[in-house]
């Protein structure tokens, strides 16, 4: 099992953050502009752990070189069943430098947008406290 998957499934926030490159770019399924930096990405991921219920990775796909991974997941958000995929790219040091999330169906994506929107002030405070800023 990949260390990222193991950290998320254990809900080990520190281990997830330790896998993020300082200049990681996070692309959200519900916000147009990407977020840049470890602090804000870690805060967003902590927020996601708070809003996702019954989160489970169901498939892990990796390229031959091991720098690109796709982690397919299911969860519940606001009573809606969601299916999604985390697309990760790892830099030469083995840290995540690009993190893109896609989800479906639309009704679940809307529930996710609402739930994460309710978390945004807390995410922004956590990111600022860690030296980053939410955009």
mmCIF file of C-alpha atoms in Angstrom:
data_model
loop_
_atom_site.group_PDB
_atom_site.id
_atom_site.type_symbol
_atom_site.label_atom_id
_atom_site.label_comp_id
_atom_site.label_asym_id
_atom_site.label_seq_id
_atom_site.Cartn_x
_atom_site.Cartn_y
_atom_site.Cartn_z
ATOM 1 C CA UNK A 1 0.000 0.000 0.000
ATOM 2 C CA UNK A 2 1.307 3.449 -0.908
ATOM 3 C CA UNK A 3 2.351 5.627 2.077
ATOM 4 C CA UNK A 4 -0.104 8.374 1.041
ATOM 5 C CA UNK A 5 -3.006 5.957 0.979
ATOM 6 C CA UNK A 6 -1.969 4.475 4.324
ATOM 7 C CA UNK A 7 -1.740 7.943 5.908
ATOM 8 C CA UNK A 8 -5.169 9.012 4.633
ATOM 9 C CA UNK A 9 -6.839 5.767 5.649
ATOM 10 C CA UNK A 10 -5.343 6.117 9.151
ATOM 11 C CA UNK A 11 -6.460 9.785 9.147
ATOM 12 C CA UNK A 12 -2.856 10.655 10.057
ATOM 13 C CA UNK A 13 -2.821 14.363 9.209
ATOM 14 C CA UNK A 14 0.877 14.805 10.077
ATOM 15 C CA UNK A 15 1.903 11.923 7.800
ATOM 16 C CA UNK A 16 -0.193 13.314 4.922
ATOM 17 C CA UNK A 17 1.357 16.768 5.359
ATOM 18 C CA UNK A 18 4.869 15.287 5.475
ATOM 19 C CA UNK A 19 4.282 13.883 1.971
ATOM 20 C CA UNK A 20 3.512 17.331 0.492
ATOM 21 C CA UNK A 21 6.195 19.318 -1.335
ATOM 22 C CA UNK A 22 6.587 22.908 -0.145
ATOM 23 C CA UNK A 23 5.320 24.194 -3.519
ATOM 24 C CA UNK A 24 2.569 21.595 -4.062
ATOM 25 C CA UNK A 25 -0.273 22.698 -6.345
ATOM 26 C CA UNK A 26 -3.728 21.534 -5.249
ATOM 27 C CA UNK A 27 -6.567 21.581 -7.775
ATOM 28 C CA UNK A 28 -9.996 21.272 -6.199
ATOM 29 C CA UNK A 29 -13.016 19.707 -7.873
ATOM 30 C CA UNK A 30 -15.180 22.636 -6.802
ATOM 31 C CA UNK A 31 -12.949 25.739 -7.056
ATOM 32 C CA UNK A 32 -11.657 27.117 -10.352
ATOM 33 C CA UNK A 33 -8.207 28.393 -9.340
ATOM 34 C CA UNK A 34 -5.640 25.989 -7.885
ATOM 35 C CA UNK A 35 -4.086 26.513 -4.449
ATOM 36 C CA UNK A 36 -0.300 26.579 -4.086
ATOM 37 C CA UNK A 37 1.746 25.598 -1.053
ATOM 38 C CA UNK A 38 2.021 22.968 1.641
ATOM 39 C CA UNK A 39 0.245 24.957 4.372
ATOM 40 C CA UNK A 40 -2.942 25.642 2.430
ATOM 41 C CA UNK A 41 -3.021 22.175 0.843
ATOM 42 C CA UNK A 42 -2.597 20.499 4.233
ATOM 43 C CA UNK A 43 -5.393 22.684 5.665
ATOM 44 C CA UNK A 44 -7.690 21.778 2.754
ATOM 45 C CA UNK A 45 -6.956 18.073 3.212
ATOM 46 C CA UNK A 46 -7.695 18.321 6.948
ATOM 47 C CA UNK A 47 -10.990 19.980 6.044
ATOM 48 C CA UNK A 48 -11.766 17.163 3.618
ATOM 49 C CA UNK A 49 -11.094 14.592 6.328
ATOM 50 C CA UNK A 50 -13.630 16.421 8.501
ATOM 51 C CA UNK A 51 -16.389 16.481 5.851
ATOM 52 C CA UNK A 52 -15.943 13.061 4.240
ATOM 53 C CA UNK A 53 -17.751 10.242 6.005
ATOM 54 C CA UNK A 54 -17.069 6.559 5.323
ATOM 55 C CA UNK A 55 -14.059 7.511 3.184
ATOM 56 C CA UNK A 56 -12.481 4.466 1.508
ATOM 57 C CA UNK A 57 -9.936 4.057 -1.258
ATOM 58 C CA UNK A 58 -11.165 1.326 -3.588
ATOM 59 C CA UNK A 59 -8.392 1.286 -6.196
ATOM 60 C CA UNK A 60 -4.811 2.447 -6.559
ATOM 61 C CA UNK A 61 -3.249 2.931 -9.995
ATOM 62 C CA UNK A 62 0.410 3.843 -10.594
ATOM 63 C CA UNK A 63 2.608 4.420 -13.600
ATOM 64 C CA UNK A 64 5.634 2.222 -14.182
ATOM 65 C CA UNK A 65 8.010 4.923 -12.902
ATOM 66 C CA UNK A 66 5.965 5.381 -9.734
ATOM 67 C CA UNK A 67 5.729 9.172 -9.960
ATOM 68 C CA UNK A 68 2.079 9.329 -11.009
ATOM 69 C CA UNK A 69 -0.685 7.741 -8.949
ATOM 70 C CA UNK A 70 -4.468 7.679 -9.072
ATOM 71 C CA UNK A 71 -6.391 6.754 -5.929
ATOM 72 C CA UNK A 72 -10.085 6.036 -6.550
ATOM 73 C CA UNK A 73 -12.303 6.608 -3.509
ATOM 74 C CA UNK A 74 -15.857 6.550 -2.249
ATOM 75 C CA UNK A 75 -17.327 8.528 0.637
ATOM 76 C CA UNK A 76 -20.450 10.270 1.844
ATOM 77 C CA UNK A 77 -20.827 14.048 2.091
ATOM 78 C CA UNK A 78 -23.991 15.716 3.316
ATOM 79 C CA UNK A 79 -25.923 12.476 2.866
ATOM 80 C CA UNK A 80 -24.771 12.106 -0.761
ATOM 81 C CA UNK A 81 -22.643 9.175 -1.903
ATOM 82 C CA UNK A 82 -19.592 10.471 -3.750
ATOM 83 C CA UNK A 83 -17.088 8.750 -5.991
ATOM 84 C CA UNK A 84 -13.797 10.415 -6.775
ATOM 85 C CA UNK A 85 -10.177 10.158 -7.661
ATOM 86 C CA UNK A 86 -7.044 11.767 -6.258
ATOM 87 C CA UNK A 87 -4.460 12.237 -9.021
ATOM 88 C CA UNK A 88 -1.006 12.722 -7.523
ATOM 89 C CA UNK A 89 2.377 13.473 -9.046
ATOM 90 C CA UNK A 90 5.505 12.957 -6.969
ATOM 91 C CA UNK A 91 8.681 14.992 -7.428
ATOM 92 C CA UNK A 92 12.213 13.585 -7.531
ATOM 93 C CA UNK A 93 12.291 13.607 -3.710
ATOM 94 C CA UNK A 94 9.130 11.485 -3.494
ATOM 95 C CA UNK A 95 6.936 14.379 -2.342
ATOM 96 C CA UNK A 96 3.567 15.301 -3.836
ATOM 97 C CA UNK A 97 4.024 18.354 -6.053
ATOM 98 C CA UNK A 98 0.719 18.164 -7.904
ATOM 99 C CA UNK A 99 -2.589 17.037 -6.359
ATOM 100 C CA UNK A 100 -5.831 17.075 -8.361
ATOM 101 C CA UNK A 101 -9.191 15.801 -7.121
ATOM 102 C CA UNK A 102 -12.170 14.926 -9.309
ATOM 103 C CA UNK A 103 -15.570 13.789 -8.020
ATOM 104 C CA UNK A 104 -18.959 12.671 -9.264
ATOM 105 C CA UNK A 105 -21.966 12.796 -9.456
ATOM 106 C CA UNK A 106 -22.892 16.462 -9.683
ATOM 107 C CA UNK A 107 -25.242 16.340 -6.675
ATOM 108 C CA UNK A 108 -22.412 14.954 -4.515
ATOM 109 C CA UNK A 109 -19.953 17.523 -5.898
ATOM 110 C CA UNK A 110 -22.435 20.241 -4.904
ATOM 111 C CA UNK A 111 -22.727 18.743 -1.408
ATOM 112 C CA UNK A 112 -18.918 18.676 -1.201
ATOM 113 C CA UNK A 113 -18.714 22.317 -2.317
ATOM 114 C CA UNK A 114 -21.209 23.326 0.373
ATOM 115 C CA UNK A 115 -19.460 21.314 3.104
ATOM 116 C CA UNK A 116 -15.998 22.607 2.210
ATOM 117 C CA UNK A 117 -17.389 26.130 1.902
ATOM 118 C CA UNK A 118 -18.601 25.853 5.494
ATOM 119 C CA UNK A 119 -15.031 24.838 6.459
ATOM 120 C CA UNK A 120 -13.322 27.639 4.521
ATOM 121 C CA UNK A 121 -12.807 30.083 7.402
ATOM 122 C CA UNK A 122 -11.217 27.345 9.512
ATOM 123 C CA UNK A 123 -9.087 26.220 6.537
ATOM 124 C CA UNK A 124 -7.921 29.811 5.972
ATOM 125 C CA UNK A 125 -7.032 30.233 9.666
ATOM 126 C CA UNK A 126 -5.110 26.935 9.752
ATOM 127 C CA UNK A 127 -3.235 27.781 6.541
ATOM 128 C CA UNK A 128 -2.316 31.242 7.841
ATOM 129 C CA UNK A 129 -1.142 29.789 11.147
ATOM 130 C CA UNK A 130 1.096 27.381 9.235
ATOM 131 C CA UNK A 131 2.561 30.162 7.069
ATOM 132 C CA UNK A 132 0.357 29.822 3.996
ATOM 133 C CA UNK A 133 -2.763 31.534 2.812
ATOM 134 C CA UNK A 134 -6.008 30.280 1.335
ATOM 135 C CA UNK A 135 -6.930 32.092 -1.861
#
